[in-house]
Amino acid sequence: MDLPLDIGSIKGFLADDEADALYRAALDRSQHGPVLEIGSYCGKSTVVLGHACRQHNSVLYAVDHHRGSEEHQKGELFHDPELYNEAEAQFDSFGEFRRNMAKADLHDTVVPIVSSSDVASRHWQTPLSMVFIDGGHSLEAALSDYRCWAGHIQRGGILAIHDLFDEPENGGQAPIAIFRLAVASGLFQPVERVSSLALLKRL
């Protein structure tokens, strides 16, 4: 994976082996259609997926309201004061995201959609070769992301879900709940598990 920007310099929570798996999946699938990610934050996964898409002159839709998930808010565990706009009294990662897209030269590949996931999906018509879910980690948010976007994945396409933890003491259970829901639906088959990332194939 030869990226135009060191992703270690980008704020985010994606491990190197997870980044490699995402890149390989997007490199394969982006020749069949566009890719979409939910939860861009500052763009770490966006650079990985976007660079893969660029190899096939494809597009990555990056969906994020950039106001932070529950855990990013002031006083919460993963709050970053550098991303908090004191004048507006709100979290805002979009400026940092845009700077990282510029550094990675991905403006012609990445299409930022600054919106909540459910609003962005309301009139969506484009089939997707791959969807990466890494948005809000409440059960309500994770279920909404899955229900809004899983149906847009092409047959043979990939559903990737981040932050899967089998045991509650290791992390929140919403992502693994939608992983299990996807498997139980009979529409998706697990194909790879790397650290806290799962890749499933649309049957």
PDB file of N, CA and C in Angstrom, residues 89-167:
ATOM      1  N   ALA A  89     -19.004  26.747  19.917  1.00  0.00           N
ATOM      2  CA  ALA A  89     -19.331  25.773  20.972  1.00  0.00           C
ATOM      3  C   ALA A  89     -19.757  24.434  20.398  1.00  0.00           C
ATOM      4  N   GLN A  90     -18.970  23.956  19.417  1.00  0.00           N
ATOM      5  CA  GLN A  90     -19.275  22.638  18.852  1.00  0.00           C
ATOM      6  C   GLN A  90     -18.025  22.004  18.228  1.00  0.00           C
ATOM      7  N   PHE A  91     -18.044  20.694  18.201  1.00  0.00           N
ATOM      8  CA  PHE A  91     -16.994  19.910  17.571  1.00  0.00           C
ATOM      9  C   PHE A  91     -17.080  20.110  16.064  1.00  0.00           C
ATOM     10  N   ASP A  92     -15.917  20.187  15.397  1.00  0.00           N
ATOM     11  CA  ASP A  92     -15.918  20.389  13.941  1.00  0.00           C
ATOM     12  C   ASP A  92     -14.631  19.816  13.347  1.00  0.00           C
ATOM     13  N   SER A  93     -14.738  18.659  12.692  1.00  0.00           N
ATOM     14  CA  SER A  93     -13.564  18.011  12.098  1.00  0.00           C
ATOM     15  C   SER A  93     -13.423  18.282  10.604  1.00  0.00           C
ATOM     16  N   PHE A  94     -14.329  19.065  10.014  1.00  0.00           N
ATOM     17  CA  PHE A  94     -14.328  19.207   8.562  1.00  0.00           C
ATOM     18  C   PHE A  94     -13.109  19.955   8.031  1.00  0.00           C
ATOM     19  N   GLY A  95     -12.665  20.969   8.723  1.00  0.00           N
ATOM     20  CA  GLY A  95     -11.479  21.695   8.278  1.00  0.00           C
ATOM     21  C   GLY A  95     -10.253  20.798   8.230  1.00  0.00           C
ATOM     22  N   GLU A  96     -10.065  19.998   9.270  1.00  0.00           N
ATOM     23  CA  GLU A  96      -8.940  19.059   9.312  1.00  0.00           C
ATOM     24  C   GLU A  96      -9.077  18.016   8.204  1.00  0.00           C
ATOM     25  N   PHE A  97     -10.293  17.552   7.979  1.00  0.00           N
ATOM     26  CA  PHE A  97     -10.552  16.597   6.903  1.00  0.00           C
ATOM     27  C   PHE A  97     -10.158  17.179   5.547  1.00  0.00           C
ATOM     28  N   ARG A  98     -10.576  18.396   5.268  1.00  0.00           N
ATOM     29  CA  ARG A  98     -10.270  19.034   3.979  1.00  0.00           C
ATOM     30  C   ARG A  98      -8.767  19.219   3.795  1.00  0.00           C
ATOM     31  N   ARG A  99      -8.083  19.589   4.851  1.00  0.00           N
ATOM     32  CA  ARG A  99      -6.627  19.765   4.756  1.00  0.00           C
ATOM     33  C   ARG A  99      -5.946  18.439   4.418  1.00  0.00           C
ATOM     34  N   ASN A 100      -6.416  17.362   5.010  1.00  0.00           N
ATOM     35  CA  ASN A 100      -5.810  16.063   4.730  1.00  0.00           C
ATOM     36  C   ASN A 100      -6.112  15.583   3.318  1.00  0.00           C
ATOM     37  N   MET A 101      -7.284  15.893   2.798  1.00  0.00           N
ATOM     38  CA  MET A 101      -7.597  15.538   1.400  1.00  0.00           C
ATOM     39  C   MET A 101      -6.689  16.309   0.443  1.00  0.00           C
ATOM     40  N   ALA A 102      -6.406  17.557   0.783  1.00  0.00           N
ATOM     41  CA  ALA A 102      -5.514  18.361  -0.059  1.00  0.00           C
ATOM     42  C   ALA A 102      -4.099  17.802  -0.028  1.00  0.00           C
ATOM     43  N   LYS A 103      -3.625  17.442   1.158  1.00  0.00           N
ATOM     44  CA  LYS A 103      -2.282  16.882   1.277  1.00  0.00           C
ATOM     45  C   LYS A 103      -2.151  15.576   0.500  1.00  0.00           C
ATOM     46  N   ALA A 104      -3.226  14.793   0.469  1.00  0.00           N
ATOM     47  CA  ALA A 104      -3.209  13.505  -0.227  1.00  0.00           C
ATOM     48  C   ALA A 104      -3.589  13.637  -1.695  1.00  0.00           C
ATOM     49  N   ASP A 105      -3.893  14.863  -2.144  1.00  0.00           N
ATOM     50  CA  ASP A 105      -4.256  15.132  -3.538  1.00  0.00           C
ATOM     51  C   ASP A 105      -5.444  14.258  -3.977  1.00  0.00           C
ATOM     52  N   LEU A 106      -6.491  14.269  -3.164  1.00  0.00           N
ATOM     53  CA  LEU A 106      -7.647  13.417  -3.441  1.00  0.00           C
ATOM     54  C   LEU A 106      -8.922  14.198  -3.762  1.00  0.00           C
ATOM     55  N   HIS A 107      -8.798  15.485  -4.053  1.00  0.00           N
ATOM     56  CA  HIS A 107      -9.998  16.280  -4.335  1.00  0.00           C
ATOM     57  C   HIS A 107     -10.745  15.801  -5.576  1.00  0.00           C
ATOM     58  N   ASP A 108     -10.057  15.150  -6.507  1.00  0.00           N
ATOM     59  CA  ASP A 108     -10.720  14.654  -7.713  1.00  0.00           C
ATOM     60  C   ASP A 108     -11.243  13.224  -7.546  1.00  0.00           C
ATOM     61  N   THR A 109     -11.078  12.675  -6.358  1.00  0.00           N
ATOM     62  CA  THR A 109     -11.525  11.303  -6.085  1.00  0.00           C
ATOM     63  C   THR A 109     -12.557  11.243  -4.971  1.00  0.00           C
ATOM     64  N   VAL A 110     -12.336  12.038  -3.931  1.00  0.00           N
ATOM     65  CA  VAL A 110     -13.205  12.012  -2.750  1.00  0.00           C
ATOM     66  C   VAL A 110     -14.297  13.078  -2.869  1.00  0.00           C
ATOM     67  N   VAL A 111     -15.542  12.645  -2.684  1.00  0.00           N
ATOM     68  CA  VAL A 111     -16.692  13.549  -2.686  1.00  0.00           C
ATOM     69  C   VAL A 111     -17.213  13.647  -1.251  1.00  0.00           C
ATOM     70  N   PRO A 112     -16.893  14.734  -0.532  1.00  0.00           N
ATOM     71  CA  PRO A 112     -17.393  14.854   0.837  1.00  0.00           C
ATOM     72  C   PRO A 112     -18.897  15.126   0.837  1.00  0.00           C
ATOM     73  N   ILE A 113     -19.626  14.389   1.656  1.00  0.00           N
ATOM     74  CA  ILE A 113     -21.050  14.647   1.859  1.00  0.00           C
ATOM     75  C   ILE A 113     -21.207  15.017   3.328  1.00  0.00           C
ATOM     76  N   VAL A 114     -21.328  16.316   3.580  1.00  0.00           N
ATOM     77  CA  VAL A 114     -21.381  16.816   4.954  1.00  0.00           C
ATOM     78  C   VAL A 114     -22.836  16.761   5.418  1.00  0.00           C
ATOM     79  N   SER A 115     -23.172  15.620   5.988  1.00  0.00           N
ATOM     80  CA  SER A 115     -24.558  15.334   6.335  1.00  0.00           C
ATOM     81  C   SER A 115     -24.589  14.144   7.272  1.00  0.00           C
ATOM     82  N   SER A 116     -25.695  13.999   7.976  1.00  0.00           N
ATOM     83  CA  SER A 116     -25.907  12.755   8.718  1.00  0.00           C
ATOM     84  C   SER A 116     -26.130  11.638   7.705  1.00  0.00           C
ATOM     85  N   SER A 117     -25.841  10.436   8.118  1.00  0.00           N
ATOM     86  CA  SER A 117     -25.940   9.271   7.241  1.00  0.00           C
ATOM     87  C   SER A 117     -27.364   9.061   6.727  1.00  0.00           C
ATOM     88  N   ASP A 118     -28.346   9.181   7.616  1.00  0.00           N
ATOM     89  CA  ASP A 118     -29.719   8.913   7.196  1.00  0.00           C
ATOM     90  C   ASP A 118     -30.237   9.942   6.209  1.00  0.00           C
ATOM     91  N   VAL A 119     -29.888  11.203   6.387  1.00  0.00           N
ATOM     92  CA  VAL A 119     -30.321  12.242   5.447  1.00  0.00           C
ATOM     93  C   VAL A 119     -29.665  12.025   4.084  1.00  0.00           C
ATOM     94  N   ALA A 120     -28.371  11.702   4.080  1.00  0.00           N
ATOM     95  CA  ALA A 120     -27.655  11.475   2.817  1.00  0.00           C
ATOM     96  C   ALA A 120     -28.251  10.314   2.032  1.00  0.00           C
ATOM     97  N   SER A 121     -28.816   9.347   2.736  1.00  0.00           N
ATOM     98  CA  SER A 121     -29.319   8.134   2.073  1.00  0.00           C
ATOM     99  C   SER A 121     -30.727   8.257   1.519  1.00  0.00           C
ATOM    100  N   ARG A 122     -31.447   9.293   1.876  1.00  0.00           N
ATOM    101  CA  ARG A 122     -32.883   9.349   1.607  1.00  0.00           C
ATOM    102  C   ARG A 122     -33.262   9.163   0.145  1.00  0.00           C
ATOM    103  N   HIS A 123     -32.522   9.773  -0.756  1.00  0.00           N
ATOM    104  CA  HIS A 123     -32.848   9.653  -2.180  1.00  0.00           C
ATOM    105  C   HIS A 123     -31.700   9.032  -2.962  1.00  0.00           C
ATOM    106  N   TRP A 124     -30.897   8.239  -2.270  1.00  0.00           N
ATOM    107  CA  TRP A 124     -29.721   7.646  -2.902  1.00  0.00           C
ATOM    108  C   TRP A 124     -30.141   6.626  -3.954  1.00  0.00           C
ATOM    109  N   GLN A 125     -29.530   6.689  -5.136  1.00  0.00           N
ATOM    110  CA  GLN A 125     -29.877   5.778  -6.230  1.00  0.00           C
ATOM    111  C   GLN A 125     -28.685   5.015  -6.794  1.00  0.00           C
ATOM    112  N   THR A 126     -27.472   5.427  -6.465  1.00  0.00           N
ATOM    113  CA  THR A 126     -26.277   4.863  -7.087  1.00  0.00           C
ATOM    114  C   THR A 126     -25.862   3.545  -6.433  1.00  0.00           C
ATOM    115  N   PRO A 127     -25.743   2.465  -7.195  1.00  0.00           N
ATOM    116  CA  PRO A 127     -25.230   1.206  -6.633  1.00  0.00           C
ATOM    117  C   PRO A 127     -23.782   1.393  -6.180  1.00  0.00           C
ATOM    118  N   LEU A 128     -23.425   0.740  -5.091  1.00  0.00           N
ATOM    119  CA  LEU A 128     -22.098   0.901  -4.503  1.00  0.00           C
ATOM    120  C   LEU A 128     -21.349  -0.426  -4.507  1.00  0.00           C
ATOM    121  N   SER A 129     -20.076  -0.358  -4.805  1.00  0.00           N
ATOM    122  CA  SER A 129     -19.268  -1.581  -4.830  1.00  0.00           C
ATOM    123  C   SER A 129     -18.785  -1.967  -3.436  1.00  0.00           C
ATOM    124  N   MET A 130     -18.770  -0.986  -2.533  1.00  0.00           N
ATOM    125  CA  MET A 130     -18.278  -1.240  -1.172  1.00  0.00           C
ATOM    126  C   MET A 130     -18.811  -0.153  -0.252  1.00  0.00           C
ATOM    127  N   VAL A 131     -19.214  -0.523   0.954  1.00  0.00           N
ATOM    128  CA  VAL A 131     -19.639   0.425   1.990  1.00  0.00           C
ATOM    129  C   VAL A 131     -18.848   0.131   3.257  1.00  0.00           C
ATOM    130  N   PHE A 132     -18.249   1.168   3.828  1.00  0.00           N
ATOM    131  CA  PHE A 132     -17.491   1.051   5.079  1.00  0.00           C
ATOM    132  C   PHE A 132     -18.257   1.799   6.161  1.00  0.00           C
ATOM    133  N   ILE A 133     -18.719   1.086   7.182  1.00  0.00           N
ATOM    134  CA  ILE A 133     -19.464   1.698   8.283  1.00  0.00           C
ATOM    135  C   ILE A 133     -18.535   1.915   9.474  1.00  0.00           C
ATOM    136  N   ASP A 134     -18.339   3.182   9.813  1.00  0.00           N
ATOM    137  CA  ASP A 134     -17.490   3.557  10.949  1.00  0.00           C
ATOM    138  C   ASP A 134     -18.017   4.858  11.546  1.00  0.00           C
ATOM    139  N   GLY A 135     -19.347   4.943  11.669  1.00  0.00           N
ATOM    140  CA  GLY A 135     -19.984   6.154  12.164  1.00  0.00           C
ATOM    141  C   GLY A 135     -20.210   6.107  13.664  1.00  0.00           C
ATOM    142  N   GLY A 136     -21.347   6.656  14.087  1.00  0.00           N
ATOM    143  CA  GLY A 136     -21.675   6.665  15.506  1.00  0.00           C
ATOM    144  C   GLY A 136     -21.793   5.257  16.063  1.00  0.00           C
ATOM    145  N   HIS A 137     -21.381   5.072  17.324  1.00  0.00           N
ATOM    146  CA  HIS A 137     -21.317   3.744  17.912  1.00  0.00           C
ATOM    147  C   HIS A 137     -22.460   3.453  18.884  1.00  0.00           C
ATOM    148  N   SER A 138     -23.460   4.322  18.929  1.00  0.00           N
ATOM    149  CA  SER A 138     -24.662   3.962  19.669  1.00  0.00           C
ATOM    150  C   SER A 138     -25.407   2.924  18.838  1.00  0.00           C
ATOM    151  N   LEU A 139     -26.234   2.112  19.477  1.00  0.00           N
ATOM    152  CA  LEU A 139     -26.977   1.094  18.738  1.00  0.00           C
ATOM    153  C   LEU A 139     -27.896   1.745  17.713  1.00  0.00           C
ATOM    154  N   GLU A 140     -28.514   2.838  18.082  1.00  0.00           N
ATOM    155  CA  GLU A 140     -29.414   3.537  17.156  1.00  0.00           C
ATOM    156  C   GLU A 140     -28.669   4.008  15.911  1.00  0.00           C
ATOM    157  N   ALA A 141     -27.492   4.606  16.105  1.00  0.00           N
ATOM    158  CA  ALA A 141     -26.721   5.127  14.969  1.00  0.00           C
ATOM    159  C   ALA A 141     -26.220   3.991  14.082  1.00  0.00           C
ATOM    160  N   ALA A 142     -25.695   2.927  14.682  1.00  0.00           N
ATOM    161  CA  ALA A 142     -25.157   1.808  13.908  1.00  0.00           C
ATOM    162  C   ALA A 142     -26.251   1.098  13.114  1.00  0.00           C
ATOM    163  N   LEU A 143     -27.400   0.862  13.746  1.00  0.00           N
ATOM    164  CA  LEU A 143     -28.521   0.235  13.043  1.00  0.00           C
ATOM    165  C   LEU A 143     -29.001   1.091  11.892  1.00  0.00           C
ATOM    166  N   SER A 144     -29.054   2.399  12.102  1.00  0.00           N
ATOM    167  CA  SER A 144     -29.473   3.313  11.042  1.00  0.00           C
ATOM    168  C   SER A 144     -28.510   3.262   9.868  1.00  0.00           C
ATOM    169  N   ASP A 145     -27.203   3.279  10.143  1.00  0.00           N
ATOM    170  CA  ASP A 145     -26.213   3.211   9.063  1.00  0.00           C
ATOM    171  C   ASP A 145     -26.376   1.915   8.264  1.00  0.00           C
ATOM    172  N   TYR A 146     -26.530   0.813   8.961  1.00  0.00           N
ATOM    173  CA  TYR A 146     -26.694  -0.470   8.274  1.00  0.00           C
ATOM    174  C   TYR A 146     -27.969  -0.492   7.433  1.00  0.00           C
ATOM    175  N   ARG A 147     -29.079  -0.089   8.016  1.00  0.00           N
ATOM    176  CA  ARG A 147     -30.359  -0.143   7.314  1.00  0.00           C
ATOM    177  C   ARG A 147     -30.431   0.842   6.149  1.00  0.00           C
ATOM    178  N   CYS A 148     -29.755   1.967   6.277  1.00  0.00           N
ATOM    179  CA  CYS A 148     -29.783   2.976   5.216  1.00  0.00           C
ATOM    180  C   CYS A 148     -28.933   2.596   4.005  1.00  0.00           C
ATOM    181  N   TRP A 149     -27.828   1.861   4.234  1.00  0.00           N
ATOM    182  CA  TRP A 149     -26.849   1.689   3.165  1.00  0.00           C
ATOM    183  C   TRP A 149     -26.614   0.268   2.680  1.00  0.00           C
ATOM    184  N   ALA A 150     -26.903  -0.739   3.482  1.00  0.00           N
ATOM    185  CA  ALA A 150     -26.595  -2.120   3.085  1.00  0.00           C
ATOM    186  C   ALA A 150     -27.310  -2.515   1.799  1.00  0.00           C
ATOM    187  N   GLY A 151     -28.517  -2.013   1.612  1.00  0.00           N
ATOM    188  CA  GLY A 151     -29.289  -2.361   0.427  1.00  0.00           C
ATOM    189  C   GLY A 151     -28.763  -1.768  -0.869  1.00  0.00           C
ATOM    190  N   HIS A 152     -27.831  -0.833  -0.771  1.00  0.00           N
ATOM    191  CA  HIS A 152     -27.273  -0.202  -1.974  1.00  0.00           C
ATOM    192  C   HIS A 152     -26.008  -0.909  -2.475  1.00  0.00           C
ATOM    193  N   ILE A 153     -25.560  -1.929  -1.746  1.00  0.00           N
ATOM    194  CA  ILE A 153     -24.335  -2.639  -2.138  1.00  0.00           C
ATOM    195  C   ILE A 153     -24.643  -3.638  -3.245  1.00  0.00           C
ATOM    196  N   GLN A 154     -23.859  -3.605  -4.301  1.00  0.00           N
ATOM    197  CA  GLN A 154     -24.015  -4.524  -5.431  1.00  0.00           C
ATOM    198  C   GLN A 154     -23.773  -5.972  -4.989  1.00  0.00           C
ATOM    199  N   ARG A 155     -24.361  -6.909  -5.721  1.00  0.00           N
ATOM    200  CA  ARG A 155     -24.017  -8.313  -5.516  1.00  0.00           C
ATOM    201  C   ARG A 155     -22.516  -8.486  -5.756  1.00  0.00           C
ATOM    202  N   GLY A 156     -21.876  -9.185  -4.862  1.00  0.00           N
ATOM    203  CA  GLY A 156     -20.428  -9.338  -4.945  1.00  0.00           C
ATOM    204  C   GLY A 156     -19.672  -8.212  -4.278  1.00  0.00           C
ATOM    205  N   GLY A 157     -20.385  -7.171  -3.862  1.00  0.00           N
ATOM    206  CA  GLY A 157     -19.760  -6.031  -3.204  1.00  0.00           C
ATOM    207  C   GLY A 157     -19.411  -6.332  -1.753  1.00  0.00           C
ATOM    208  N   ILE A 158     -18.754  -5.361  -1.112  1.00  0.00           N
ATOM    209  CA  ILE A 158     -18.235  -5.556   0.240  1.00  0.00           C
ATOM    210  C   ILE A 158     -18.892  -4.591   1.226  1.00  0.00           C
ATOM    211  N   LEU A 159     -19.311  -5.152   2.369  1.00  0.00           N
ATOM    212  CA  LEU A 159     -19.708  -4.366   3.525  1.00  0.00           C
ATOM    213  C   LEU A 159     -18.594  -4.497   4.560  1.00  0.00           C
ATOM    214  N   ALA A 160     -17.983  -3.382   4.913  1.00  0.00           N
ATOM    215  CA  ALA A 160     -16.915  -3.376   5.926  1.00  0.00           C
ATOM    216  C   ALA A 160     -17.442  -2.674   7.173  1.00  0.00           C
ATOM    217  N   ILE A 161     -17.195  -3.262   8.330  1.00  0.00           N
ATOM    218  CA  ILE A 161     -17.659  -2.695   9.599  1.00  0.00           C
ATOM    219  C   ILE A 161     -16.474  -2.615  10.550  1.00  0.00           C
ATOM    220  N   HIS A 162     -16.285  -1.441  11.151  1.00  0.00           N
ATOM    221  CA  HIS A 162     -15.144  -1.205  12.037  1.00  0.00           C
ATOM    222  C   HIS A 162     -15.560  -1.239  13.505  1.00  0.00           C
ATOM    223  N   ASP A 163     -14.599  -1.531  14.361  1.00  0.00           N
ATOM    224  CA  ASP A 163     -14.751  -1.526  15.822  1.00  0.00           C
ATOM    225  C   ASP A 163     -15.642  -2.656  16.322  1.00  0.00           C
ATOM    226  N   LEU A 164     -15.357  -3.856  15.852  1.00  0.00           N
ATOM    227  CA  LEU A 164     -16.064  -5.043  16.322  1.00  0.00           C
ATOM    228  C   LEU A 164     -15.327  -5.629  17.534  1.00  0.00           C
ATOM    229  N   PHE A 165     -16.061  -5.797  18.619  1.00  0.00           N
ATOM    230  CA  PHE A 165     -15.497  -6.398  19.830  1.00  0.00           C
ATOM    231  C   PHE A 165     -16.455  -7.486  20.313  1.00  0.00           C
ATOM    232  N   ASP A 166     -15.944  -8.700  20.418  1.00  0.00           N
ATOM    233  CA  ASP A 166     -16.788  -9.821  20.826  1.00  0.00           C
ATOM    234  C   ASP A 166     -17.224  -9.727  22.277  1.00  0.00           C
ATOM    235  N   GLU A 167     -16.390  -9.146  23.127  1.00  0.00           N
ATOM    236  CA  GLU A 167     -16.697  -9.045  24.545  1.00  0.00           C
ATOM    237  C   GLU A 167     -16.963  -7.588  24.932  1.00  0.00           C
TER     238      GLU A 167
END
